[in-house]
PDB file of C-alpha atoms and ligand atoms in Angstrom:
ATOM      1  CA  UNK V  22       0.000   0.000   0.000  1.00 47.00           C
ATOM      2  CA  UNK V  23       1.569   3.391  -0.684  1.00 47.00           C
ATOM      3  CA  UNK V  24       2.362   5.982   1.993  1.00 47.00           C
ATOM      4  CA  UNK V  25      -0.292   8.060   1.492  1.00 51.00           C
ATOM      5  CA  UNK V  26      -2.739   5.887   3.225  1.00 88.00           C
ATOM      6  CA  UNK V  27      -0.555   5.143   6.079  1.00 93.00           C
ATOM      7  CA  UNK V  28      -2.403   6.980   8.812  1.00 97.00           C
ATOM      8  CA  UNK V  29      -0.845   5.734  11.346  1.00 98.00           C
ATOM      9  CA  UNK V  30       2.942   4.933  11.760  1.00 97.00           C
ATOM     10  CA  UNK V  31       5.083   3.521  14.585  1.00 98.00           C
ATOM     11  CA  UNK V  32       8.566   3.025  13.879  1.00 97.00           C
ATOM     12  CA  UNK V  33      11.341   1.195  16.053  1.00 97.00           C
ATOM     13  CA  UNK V  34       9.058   2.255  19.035  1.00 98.00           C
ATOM     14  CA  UNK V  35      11.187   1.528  22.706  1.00 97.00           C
ATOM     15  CA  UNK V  36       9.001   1.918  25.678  1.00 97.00           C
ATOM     16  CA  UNK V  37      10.045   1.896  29.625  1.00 97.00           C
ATOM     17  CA  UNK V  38       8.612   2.060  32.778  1.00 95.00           C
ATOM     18  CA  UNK V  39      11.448   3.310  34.875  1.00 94.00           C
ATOM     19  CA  UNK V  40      13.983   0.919  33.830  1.00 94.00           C
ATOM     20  CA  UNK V  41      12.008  -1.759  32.856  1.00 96.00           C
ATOM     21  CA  UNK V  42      11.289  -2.005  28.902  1.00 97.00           C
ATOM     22  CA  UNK V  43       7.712  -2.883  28.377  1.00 97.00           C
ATOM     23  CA  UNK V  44       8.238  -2.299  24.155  1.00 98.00           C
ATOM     24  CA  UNK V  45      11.366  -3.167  22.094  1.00 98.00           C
ATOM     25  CA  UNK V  46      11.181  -1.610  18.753  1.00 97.00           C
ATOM     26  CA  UNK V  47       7.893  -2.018  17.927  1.00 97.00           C
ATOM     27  CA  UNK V  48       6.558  -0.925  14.064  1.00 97.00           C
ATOM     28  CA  UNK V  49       2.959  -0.924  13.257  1.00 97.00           C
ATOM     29  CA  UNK V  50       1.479   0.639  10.273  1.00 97.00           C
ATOM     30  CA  UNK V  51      -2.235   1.631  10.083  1.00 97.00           C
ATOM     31  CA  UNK V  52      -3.579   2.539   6.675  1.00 97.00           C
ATOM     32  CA  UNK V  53      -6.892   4.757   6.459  1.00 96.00           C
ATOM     33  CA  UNK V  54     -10.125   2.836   6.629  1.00 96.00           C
ATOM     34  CA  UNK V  55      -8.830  -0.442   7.705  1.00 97.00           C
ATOM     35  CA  UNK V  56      -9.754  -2.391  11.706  1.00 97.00           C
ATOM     36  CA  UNK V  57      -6.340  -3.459  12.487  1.00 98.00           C
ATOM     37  CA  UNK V  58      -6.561  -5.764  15.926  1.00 97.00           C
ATOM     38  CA  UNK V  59      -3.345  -6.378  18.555  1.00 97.00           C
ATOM     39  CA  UNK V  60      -3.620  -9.697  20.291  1.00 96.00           C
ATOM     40  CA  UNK V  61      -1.444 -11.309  22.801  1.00 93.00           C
ATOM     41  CA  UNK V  62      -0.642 -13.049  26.167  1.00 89.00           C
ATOM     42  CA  UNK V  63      -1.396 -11.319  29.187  1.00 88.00           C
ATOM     43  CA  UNK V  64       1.760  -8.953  29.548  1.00 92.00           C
ATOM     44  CA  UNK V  65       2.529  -8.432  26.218  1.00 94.00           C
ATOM     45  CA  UNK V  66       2.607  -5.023  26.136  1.00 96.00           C
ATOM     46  CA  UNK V  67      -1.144  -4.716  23.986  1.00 96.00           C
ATOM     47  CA  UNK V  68      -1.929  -1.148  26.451  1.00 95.00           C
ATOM     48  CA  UNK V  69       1.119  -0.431  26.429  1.00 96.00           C
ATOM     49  CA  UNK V  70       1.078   0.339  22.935  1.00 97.00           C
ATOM     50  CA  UNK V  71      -2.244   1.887  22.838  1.00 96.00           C
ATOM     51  CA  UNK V  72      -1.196   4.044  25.871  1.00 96.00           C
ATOM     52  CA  UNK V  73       1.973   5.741  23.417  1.00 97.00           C
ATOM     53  CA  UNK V  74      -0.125   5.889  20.696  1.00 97.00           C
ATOM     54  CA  UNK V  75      -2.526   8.429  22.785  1.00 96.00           C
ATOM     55  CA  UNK V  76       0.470  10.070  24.544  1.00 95.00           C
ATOM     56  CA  UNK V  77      -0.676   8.684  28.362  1.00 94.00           C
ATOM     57  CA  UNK V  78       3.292   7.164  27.809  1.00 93.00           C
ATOM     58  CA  UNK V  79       6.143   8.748  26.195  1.00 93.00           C
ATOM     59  CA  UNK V  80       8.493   6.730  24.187  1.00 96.00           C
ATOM     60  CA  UNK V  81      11.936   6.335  24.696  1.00 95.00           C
ATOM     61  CA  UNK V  82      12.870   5.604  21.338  1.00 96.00           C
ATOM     62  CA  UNK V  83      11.572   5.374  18.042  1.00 97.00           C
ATOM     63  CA  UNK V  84       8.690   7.095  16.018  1.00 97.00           C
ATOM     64  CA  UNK V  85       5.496   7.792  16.147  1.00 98.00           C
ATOM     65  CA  UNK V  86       3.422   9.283  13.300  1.00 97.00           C
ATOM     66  CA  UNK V  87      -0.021  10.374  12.031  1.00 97.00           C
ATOM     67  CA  UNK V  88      -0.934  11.554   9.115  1.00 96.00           C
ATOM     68  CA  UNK V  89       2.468  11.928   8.573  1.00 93.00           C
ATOM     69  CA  UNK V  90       3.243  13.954  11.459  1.00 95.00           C
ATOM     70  CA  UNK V  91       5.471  13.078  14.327  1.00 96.00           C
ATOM     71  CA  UNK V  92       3.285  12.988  17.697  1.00 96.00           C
ATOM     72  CA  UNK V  93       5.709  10.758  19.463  1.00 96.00           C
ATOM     73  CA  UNK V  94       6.340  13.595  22.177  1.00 91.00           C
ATOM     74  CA  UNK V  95       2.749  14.957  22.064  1.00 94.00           C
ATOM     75  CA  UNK V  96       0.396  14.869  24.628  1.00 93.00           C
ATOM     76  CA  UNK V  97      -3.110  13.330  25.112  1.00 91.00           C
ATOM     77  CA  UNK V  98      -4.733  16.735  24.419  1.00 89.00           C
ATOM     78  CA  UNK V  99      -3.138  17.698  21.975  1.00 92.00           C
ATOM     79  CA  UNK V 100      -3.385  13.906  20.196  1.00 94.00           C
ATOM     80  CA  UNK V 101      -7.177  13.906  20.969  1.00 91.00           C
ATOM     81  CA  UNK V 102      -7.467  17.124  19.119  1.00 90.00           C
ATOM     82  CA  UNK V 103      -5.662  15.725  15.812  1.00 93.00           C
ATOM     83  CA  UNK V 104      -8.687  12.946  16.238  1.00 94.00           C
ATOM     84  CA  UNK V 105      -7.129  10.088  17.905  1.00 96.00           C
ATOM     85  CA  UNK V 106      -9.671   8.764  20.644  1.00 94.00           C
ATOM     86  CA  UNK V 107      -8.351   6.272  22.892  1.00 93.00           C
ATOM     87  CA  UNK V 108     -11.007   3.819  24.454  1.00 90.00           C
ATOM     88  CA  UNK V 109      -9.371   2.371  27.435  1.00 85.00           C
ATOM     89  CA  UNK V 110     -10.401  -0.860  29.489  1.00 79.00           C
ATOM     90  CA  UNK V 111     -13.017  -0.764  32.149  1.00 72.00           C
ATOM     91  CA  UNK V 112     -15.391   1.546  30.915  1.00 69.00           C
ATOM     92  CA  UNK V 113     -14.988   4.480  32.594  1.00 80.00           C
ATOM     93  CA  UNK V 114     -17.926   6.364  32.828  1.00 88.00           C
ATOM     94  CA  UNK V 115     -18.243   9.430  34.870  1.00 91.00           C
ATOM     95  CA  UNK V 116     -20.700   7.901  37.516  1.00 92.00           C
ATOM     96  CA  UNK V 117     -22.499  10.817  39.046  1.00 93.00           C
ATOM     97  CA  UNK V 118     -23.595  12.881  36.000  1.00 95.00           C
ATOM     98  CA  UNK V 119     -26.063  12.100  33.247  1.00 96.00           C
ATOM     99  CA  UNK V 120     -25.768  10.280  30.201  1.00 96.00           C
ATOM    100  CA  UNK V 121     -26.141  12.633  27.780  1.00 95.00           C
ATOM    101  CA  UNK V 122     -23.579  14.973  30.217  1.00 94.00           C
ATOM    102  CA  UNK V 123     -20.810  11.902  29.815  1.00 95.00           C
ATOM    103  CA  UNK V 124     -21.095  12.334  26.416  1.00 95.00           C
ATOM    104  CA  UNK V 125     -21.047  16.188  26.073  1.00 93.00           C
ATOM    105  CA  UNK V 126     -17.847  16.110  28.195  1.00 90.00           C
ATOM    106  CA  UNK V 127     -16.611  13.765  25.113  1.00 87.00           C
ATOM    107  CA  UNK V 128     -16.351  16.700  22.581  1.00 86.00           C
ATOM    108  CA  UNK V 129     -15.068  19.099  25.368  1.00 81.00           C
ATOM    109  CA  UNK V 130     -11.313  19.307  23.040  1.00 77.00           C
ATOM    110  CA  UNK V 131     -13.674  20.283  19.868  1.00 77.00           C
ATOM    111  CA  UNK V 132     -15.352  24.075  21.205  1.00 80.00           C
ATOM    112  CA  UNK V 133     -18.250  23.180  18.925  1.00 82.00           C
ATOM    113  CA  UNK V 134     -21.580  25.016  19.047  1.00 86.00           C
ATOM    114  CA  UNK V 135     -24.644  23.869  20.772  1.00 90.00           C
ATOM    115  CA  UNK V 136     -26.292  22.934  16.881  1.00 91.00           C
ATOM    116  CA  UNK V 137     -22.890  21.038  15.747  1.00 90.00           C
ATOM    117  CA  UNK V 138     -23.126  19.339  19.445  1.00 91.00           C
ATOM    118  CA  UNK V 139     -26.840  18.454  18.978  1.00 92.00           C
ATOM    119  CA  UNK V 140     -25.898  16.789  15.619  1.00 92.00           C
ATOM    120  CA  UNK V 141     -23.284  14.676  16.998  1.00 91.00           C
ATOM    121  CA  UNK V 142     -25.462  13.489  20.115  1.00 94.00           C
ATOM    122  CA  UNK V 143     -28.044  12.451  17.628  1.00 94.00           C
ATOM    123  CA  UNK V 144     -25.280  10.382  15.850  1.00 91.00           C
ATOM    124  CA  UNK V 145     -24.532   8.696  19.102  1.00 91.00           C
ATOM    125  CA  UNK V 146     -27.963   7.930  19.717  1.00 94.00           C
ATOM    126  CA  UNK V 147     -28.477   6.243  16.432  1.00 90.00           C
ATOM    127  CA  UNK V 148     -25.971   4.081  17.049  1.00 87.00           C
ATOM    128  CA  UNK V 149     -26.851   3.421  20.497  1.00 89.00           C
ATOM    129  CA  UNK V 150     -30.374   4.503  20.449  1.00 90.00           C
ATOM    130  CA  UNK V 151     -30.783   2.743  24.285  1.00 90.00           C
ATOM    131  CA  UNK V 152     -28.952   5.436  25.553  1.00 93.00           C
ATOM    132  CA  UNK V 153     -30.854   7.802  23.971  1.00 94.00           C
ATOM    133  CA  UNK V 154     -34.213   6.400  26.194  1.00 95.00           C
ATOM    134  CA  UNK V 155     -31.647   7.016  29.611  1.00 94.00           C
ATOM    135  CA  UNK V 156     -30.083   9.986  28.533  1.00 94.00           C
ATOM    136  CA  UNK V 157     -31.257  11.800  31.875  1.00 96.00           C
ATOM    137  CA  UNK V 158     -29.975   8.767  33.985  1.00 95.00           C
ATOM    138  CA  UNK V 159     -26.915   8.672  36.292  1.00 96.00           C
ATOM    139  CA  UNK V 160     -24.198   7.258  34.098  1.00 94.00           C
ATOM    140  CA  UNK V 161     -23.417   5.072  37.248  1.00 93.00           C
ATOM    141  CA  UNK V 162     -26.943   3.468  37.047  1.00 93.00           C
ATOM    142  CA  UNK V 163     -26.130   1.823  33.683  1.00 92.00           C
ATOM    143  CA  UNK V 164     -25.714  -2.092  33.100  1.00 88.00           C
ATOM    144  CA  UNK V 165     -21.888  -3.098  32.293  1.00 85.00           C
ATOM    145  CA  UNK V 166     -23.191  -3.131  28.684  1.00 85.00           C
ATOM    146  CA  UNK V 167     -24.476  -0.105  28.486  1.00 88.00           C
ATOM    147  CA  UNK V 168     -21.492   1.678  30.563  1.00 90.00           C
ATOM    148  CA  UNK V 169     -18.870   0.280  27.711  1.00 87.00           C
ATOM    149  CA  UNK V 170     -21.534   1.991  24.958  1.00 88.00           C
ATOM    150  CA  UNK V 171     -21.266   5.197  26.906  1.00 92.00           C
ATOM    151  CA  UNK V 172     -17.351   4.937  26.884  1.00 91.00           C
ATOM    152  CA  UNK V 173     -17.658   4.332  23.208  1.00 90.00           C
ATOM    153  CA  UNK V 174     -19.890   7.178  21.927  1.00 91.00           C
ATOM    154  CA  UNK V 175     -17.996   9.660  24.099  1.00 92.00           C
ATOM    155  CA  UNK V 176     -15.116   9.256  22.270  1.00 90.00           C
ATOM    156  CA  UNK V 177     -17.117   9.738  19.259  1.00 91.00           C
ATOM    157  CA  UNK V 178     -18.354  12.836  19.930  1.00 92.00           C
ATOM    158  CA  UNK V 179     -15.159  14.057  18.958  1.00 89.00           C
ATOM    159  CA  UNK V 180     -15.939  13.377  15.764  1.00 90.00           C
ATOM    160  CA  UNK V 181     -12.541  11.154  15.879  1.00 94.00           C
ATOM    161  CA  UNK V 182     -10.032   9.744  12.348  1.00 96.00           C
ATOM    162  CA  UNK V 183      -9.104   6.862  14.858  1.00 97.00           C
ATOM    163  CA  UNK V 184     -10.142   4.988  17.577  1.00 97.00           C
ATOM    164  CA  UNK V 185      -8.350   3.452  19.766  1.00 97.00           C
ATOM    165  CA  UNK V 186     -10.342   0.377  21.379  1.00 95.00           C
ATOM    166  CA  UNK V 187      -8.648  -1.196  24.457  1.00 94.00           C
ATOM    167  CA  UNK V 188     -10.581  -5.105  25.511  1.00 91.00           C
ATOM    168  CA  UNK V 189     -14.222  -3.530  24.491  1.00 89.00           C
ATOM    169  CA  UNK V 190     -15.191  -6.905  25.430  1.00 87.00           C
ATOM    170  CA  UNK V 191     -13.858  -7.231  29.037  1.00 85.00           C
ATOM    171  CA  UNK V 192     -16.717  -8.273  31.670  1.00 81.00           C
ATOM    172  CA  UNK V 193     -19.146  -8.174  29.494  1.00 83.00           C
ATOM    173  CA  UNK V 194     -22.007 -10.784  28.684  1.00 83.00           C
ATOM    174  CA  UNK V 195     -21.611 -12.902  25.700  1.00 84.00           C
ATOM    175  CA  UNK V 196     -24.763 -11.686  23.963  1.00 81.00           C
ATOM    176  CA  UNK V 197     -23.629  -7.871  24.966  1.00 83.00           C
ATOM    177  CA  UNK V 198     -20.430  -8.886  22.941  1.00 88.00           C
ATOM    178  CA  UNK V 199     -21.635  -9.554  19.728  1.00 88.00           C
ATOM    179  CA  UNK V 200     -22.863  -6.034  19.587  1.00 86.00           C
ATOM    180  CA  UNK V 201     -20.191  -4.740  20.882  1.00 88.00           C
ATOM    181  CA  UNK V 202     -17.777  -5.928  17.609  1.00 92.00           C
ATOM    182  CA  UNK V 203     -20.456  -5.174  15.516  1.00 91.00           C
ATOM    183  CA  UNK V 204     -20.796  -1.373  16.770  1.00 90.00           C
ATOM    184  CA  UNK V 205     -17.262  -1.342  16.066  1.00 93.00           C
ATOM    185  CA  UNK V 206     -17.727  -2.855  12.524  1.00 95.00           C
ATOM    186  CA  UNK V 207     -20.410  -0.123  11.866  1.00 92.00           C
ATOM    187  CA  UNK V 208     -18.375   2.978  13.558  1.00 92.00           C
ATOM    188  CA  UNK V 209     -15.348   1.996  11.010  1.00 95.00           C
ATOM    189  CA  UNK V 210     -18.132   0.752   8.099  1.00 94.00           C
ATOM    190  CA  UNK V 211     -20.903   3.870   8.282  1.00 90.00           C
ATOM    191  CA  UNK V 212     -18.087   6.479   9.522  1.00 88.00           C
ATOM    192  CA  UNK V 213     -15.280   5.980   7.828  1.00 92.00           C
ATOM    193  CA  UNK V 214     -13.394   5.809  11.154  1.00 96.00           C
ATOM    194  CA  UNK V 215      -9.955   3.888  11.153  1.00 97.00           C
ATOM    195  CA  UNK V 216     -10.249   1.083  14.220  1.00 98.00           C
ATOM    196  CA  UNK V 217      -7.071  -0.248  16.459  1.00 98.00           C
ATOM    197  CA  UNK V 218      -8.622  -2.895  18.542  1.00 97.00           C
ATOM    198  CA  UNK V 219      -6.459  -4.409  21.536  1.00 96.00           C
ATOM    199  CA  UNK V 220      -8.601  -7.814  22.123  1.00 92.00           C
ATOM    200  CA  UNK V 221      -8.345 -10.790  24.285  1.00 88.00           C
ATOM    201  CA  UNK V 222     -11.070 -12.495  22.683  1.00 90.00           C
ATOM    202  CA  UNK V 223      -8.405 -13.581  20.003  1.00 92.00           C
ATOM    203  CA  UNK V 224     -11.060 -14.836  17.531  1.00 92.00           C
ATOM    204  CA  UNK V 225     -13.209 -11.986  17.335  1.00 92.00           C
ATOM    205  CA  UNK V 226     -10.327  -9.475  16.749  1.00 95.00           C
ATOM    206  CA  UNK V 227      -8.936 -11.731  13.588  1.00 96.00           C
ATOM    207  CA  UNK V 228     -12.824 -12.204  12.384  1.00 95.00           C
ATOM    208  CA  UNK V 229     -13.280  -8.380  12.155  1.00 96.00           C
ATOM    209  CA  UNK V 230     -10.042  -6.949  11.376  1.00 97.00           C
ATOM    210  CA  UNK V 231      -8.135  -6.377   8.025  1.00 97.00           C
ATOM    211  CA  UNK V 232      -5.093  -7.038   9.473  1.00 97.00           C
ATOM    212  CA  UNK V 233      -3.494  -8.555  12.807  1.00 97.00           C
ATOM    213  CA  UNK V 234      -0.374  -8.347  14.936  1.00 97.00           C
ATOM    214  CA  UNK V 235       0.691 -10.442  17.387  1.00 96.00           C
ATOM    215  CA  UNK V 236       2.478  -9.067  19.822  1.00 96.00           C
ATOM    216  CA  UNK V 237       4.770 -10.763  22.616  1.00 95.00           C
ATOM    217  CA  UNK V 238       6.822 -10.577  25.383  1.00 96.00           C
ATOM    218  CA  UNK V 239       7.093  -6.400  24.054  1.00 97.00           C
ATOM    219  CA  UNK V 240       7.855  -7.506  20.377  1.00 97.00           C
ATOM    220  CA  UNK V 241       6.002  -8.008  17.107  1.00 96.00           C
ATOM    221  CA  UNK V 242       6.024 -11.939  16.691  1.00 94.00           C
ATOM    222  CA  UNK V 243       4.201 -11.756  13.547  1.00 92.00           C
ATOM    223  CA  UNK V 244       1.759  -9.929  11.299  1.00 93.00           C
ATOM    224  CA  UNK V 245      -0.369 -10.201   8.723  1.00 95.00           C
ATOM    225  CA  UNK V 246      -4.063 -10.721   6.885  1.00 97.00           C
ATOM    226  CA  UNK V 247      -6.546 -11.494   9.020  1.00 97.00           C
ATOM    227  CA  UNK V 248      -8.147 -14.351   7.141  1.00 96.00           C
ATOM    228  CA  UNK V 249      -4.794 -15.778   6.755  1.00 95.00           C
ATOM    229  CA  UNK V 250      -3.656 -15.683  10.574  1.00 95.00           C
ATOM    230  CA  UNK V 251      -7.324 -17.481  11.862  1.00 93.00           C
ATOM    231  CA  UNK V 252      -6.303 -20.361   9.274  1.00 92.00           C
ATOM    232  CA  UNK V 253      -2.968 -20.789  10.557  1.00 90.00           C
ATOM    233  CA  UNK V 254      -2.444 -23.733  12.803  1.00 88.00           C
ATOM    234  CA  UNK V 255       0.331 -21.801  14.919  1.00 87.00           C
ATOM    235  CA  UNK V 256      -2.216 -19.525  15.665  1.00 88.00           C
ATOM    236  CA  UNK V 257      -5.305 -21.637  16.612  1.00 88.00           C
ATOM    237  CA  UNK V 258      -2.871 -23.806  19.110  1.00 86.00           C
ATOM    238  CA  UNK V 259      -1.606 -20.401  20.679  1.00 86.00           C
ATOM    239  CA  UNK V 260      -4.769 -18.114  20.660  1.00 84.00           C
ATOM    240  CA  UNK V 261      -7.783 -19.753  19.564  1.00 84.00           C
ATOM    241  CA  UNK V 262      -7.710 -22.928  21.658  1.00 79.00           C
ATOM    242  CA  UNK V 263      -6.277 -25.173  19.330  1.00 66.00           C
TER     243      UNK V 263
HETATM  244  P1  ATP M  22      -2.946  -7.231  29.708  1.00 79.88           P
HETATM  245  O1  ATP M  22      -3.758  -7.887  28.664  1.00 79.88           O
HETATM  246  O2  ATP M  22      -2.676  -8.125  30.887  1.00 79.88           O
HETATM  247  O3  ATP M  22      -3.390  -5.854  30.077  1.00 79.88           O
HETATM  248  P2  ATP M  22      -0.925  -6.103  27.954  1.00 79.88           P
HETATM  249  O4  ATP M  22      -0.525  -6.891  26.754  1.00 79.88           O
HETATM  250  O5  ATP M  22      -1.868  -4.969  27.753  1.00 79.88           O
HETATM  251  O6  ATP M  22      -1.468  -7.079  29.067  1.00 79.88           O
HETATM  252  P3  ATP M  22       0.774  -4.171  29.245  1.00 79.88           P
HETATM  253  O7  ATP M  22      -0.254  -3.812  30.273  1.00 79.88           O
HETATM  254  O8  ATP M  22       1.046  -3.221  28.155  1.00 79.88           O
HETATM  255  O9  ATP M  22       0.430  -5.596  28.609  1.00 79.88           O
HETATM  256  O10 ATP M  22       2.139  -4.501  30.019  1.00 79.88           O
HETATM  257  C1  ATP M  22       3.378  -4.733  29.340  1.00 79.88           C
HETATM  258  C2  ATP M  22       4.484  -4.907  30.377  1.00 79.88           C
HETATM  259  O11 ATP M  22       4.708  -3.669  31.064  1.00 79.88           O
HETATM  260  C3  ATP M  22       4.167  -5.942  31.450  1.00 79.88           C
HETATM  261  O12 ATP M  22       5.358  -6.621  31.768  1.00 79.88           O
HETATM  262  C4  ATP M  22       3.697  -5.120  32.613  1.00 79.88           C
HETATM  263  O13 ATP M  22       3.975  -5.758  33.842  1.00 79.88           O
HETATM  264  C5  ATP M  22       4.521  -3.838  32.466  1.00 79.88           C
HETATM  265  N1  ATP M  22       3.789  -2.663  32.964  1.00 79.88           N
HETATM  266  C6  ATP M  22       2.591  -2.221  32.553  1.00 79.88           C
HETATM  267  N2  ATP M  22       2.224  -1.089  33.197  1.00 79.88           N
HETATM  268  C7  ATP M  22       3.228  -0.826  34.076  1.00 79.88           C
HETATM  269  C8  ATP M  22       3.469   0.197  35.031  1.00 79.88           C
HETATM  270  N3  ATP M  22       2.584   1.182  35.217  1.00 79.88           N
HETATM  271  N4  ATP M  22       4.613   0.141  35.738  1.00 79.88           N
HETATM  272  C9  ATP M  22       5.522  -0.850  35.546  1.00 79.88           C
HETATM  273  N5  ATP M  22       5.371  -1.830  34.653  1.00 79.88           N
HETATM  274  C10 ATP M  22       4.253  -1.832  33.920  1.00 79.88           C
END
């Protein structure tokens, strides 16, 4: 694919906590359009990743680039505002204040006015229209389901290029999953909206996704199509369950 799609760039990318190296030269290319999933062991440095990606954690080495620019040194705000949205783990919901408040708060970076806000509410809503009917309701009141749909419109209020999912599927009920991936087929489908998805649930993240990197023990083990990865027997013994 040629450079102008790449949206998303990390080269040689070296990551420490204190002295400890969580990443060791890590490159990842996302091109515009496409659901690229992370998967790995527990450990492997899958957050990590997302977390230098949204500027939370600030390389040590290496490059990180979007839309051709380098962000590597950036931080979160100023990341969020070039429309990268990260959606960590564990839903986190502001508790206390309303629905449709959580989700105001969401395009805080973006100054827009109360009509462009009202259109981009109603966008949420369509795509979640449940949280349209508790809009009023204390965030905090929500089912785990419907917490993790909050997290997700929030961040795409911003009207975001990329989204940054981190285990959407964590905690959550196995019927609650399936429309959980296929929001997140829909957000990239209908919106145009380029996906990184950090996934435990190793078989949904290959069955969705263009493309697929495995990532252990802080390196890239391997890479590649989708469709070709969930074929490969290495890869159904290691992360599917044989
Ligand atoms: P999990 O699925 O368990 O969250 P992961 O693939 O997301 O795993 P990371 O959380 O990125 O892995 O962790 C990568 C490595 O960095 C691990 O060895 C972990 O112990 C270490 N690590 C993560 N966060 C910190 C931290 N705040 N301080 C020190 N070490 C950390």
């Amino acid at each position: 694919m040629s450079d102008t799609t790449c949206i998303l760039r990390l080269d040689d990318v070296d990551v420490f906590y204190g002295e400890v190296q969580a990443l060791f030269g890590i490159s990842i290319e996302v091109h515009e359009g496409e659901i690229i999933s992370i998967i790995g062991s527990n450990g492997a440095g899958k957050t990590t990743t997302m977390r230098s990606i949204s500027g939370l954690h600030s390389p040590r080495g290496g490059r990180i680039l979007f839309e051709g620019e380098e962000i590597t040194k950036q931080k979160s705000h100023q990341i969020v505002r070039k429309g990268i949205i990260y959606v960590p783990e564990g839903r986190l919901v502001f508790p206390s204040i309303s629905v449709q408040d959580n989700l105001e708060m969401g395009a805080y970076s973006k100054r827009f006015s109360r009509r462009e806000l009202n259109q981009h509410l109603e966008e949420q809503y369509a795509l979640y229209p449940r949280l349209k009917e508790r809009r009023t309701q204390l965030a905090g009141s929500l089912s785990g389901g419907e917490q993790q749909m909050l997290a997700i419109a929030r961040g795409l209020m911003s009207d975001p290029k990329l989204v940054l999912f981190d285990e959407p599927s964590l905690g959550l009920a196995p019927v609650v999953v399936d429309d959980m991936f296929d929001t997140i087929v829909r957000i990239n489908k209908e919106r145009g909206v380029t996906v990184v998805l950090v996934e435990q649930n190793a078989f949904m993240a290959l069955s969705i996704s263009n493309r697929t990197y495995i990532l252990e023990n802080g390196t890239i083990k391997t890479g590649g199509k989708s469709s070709d990865l969930i074929e490969s027997d290495e890869v159904k013994k290691a992360y599917l369950g044989g």
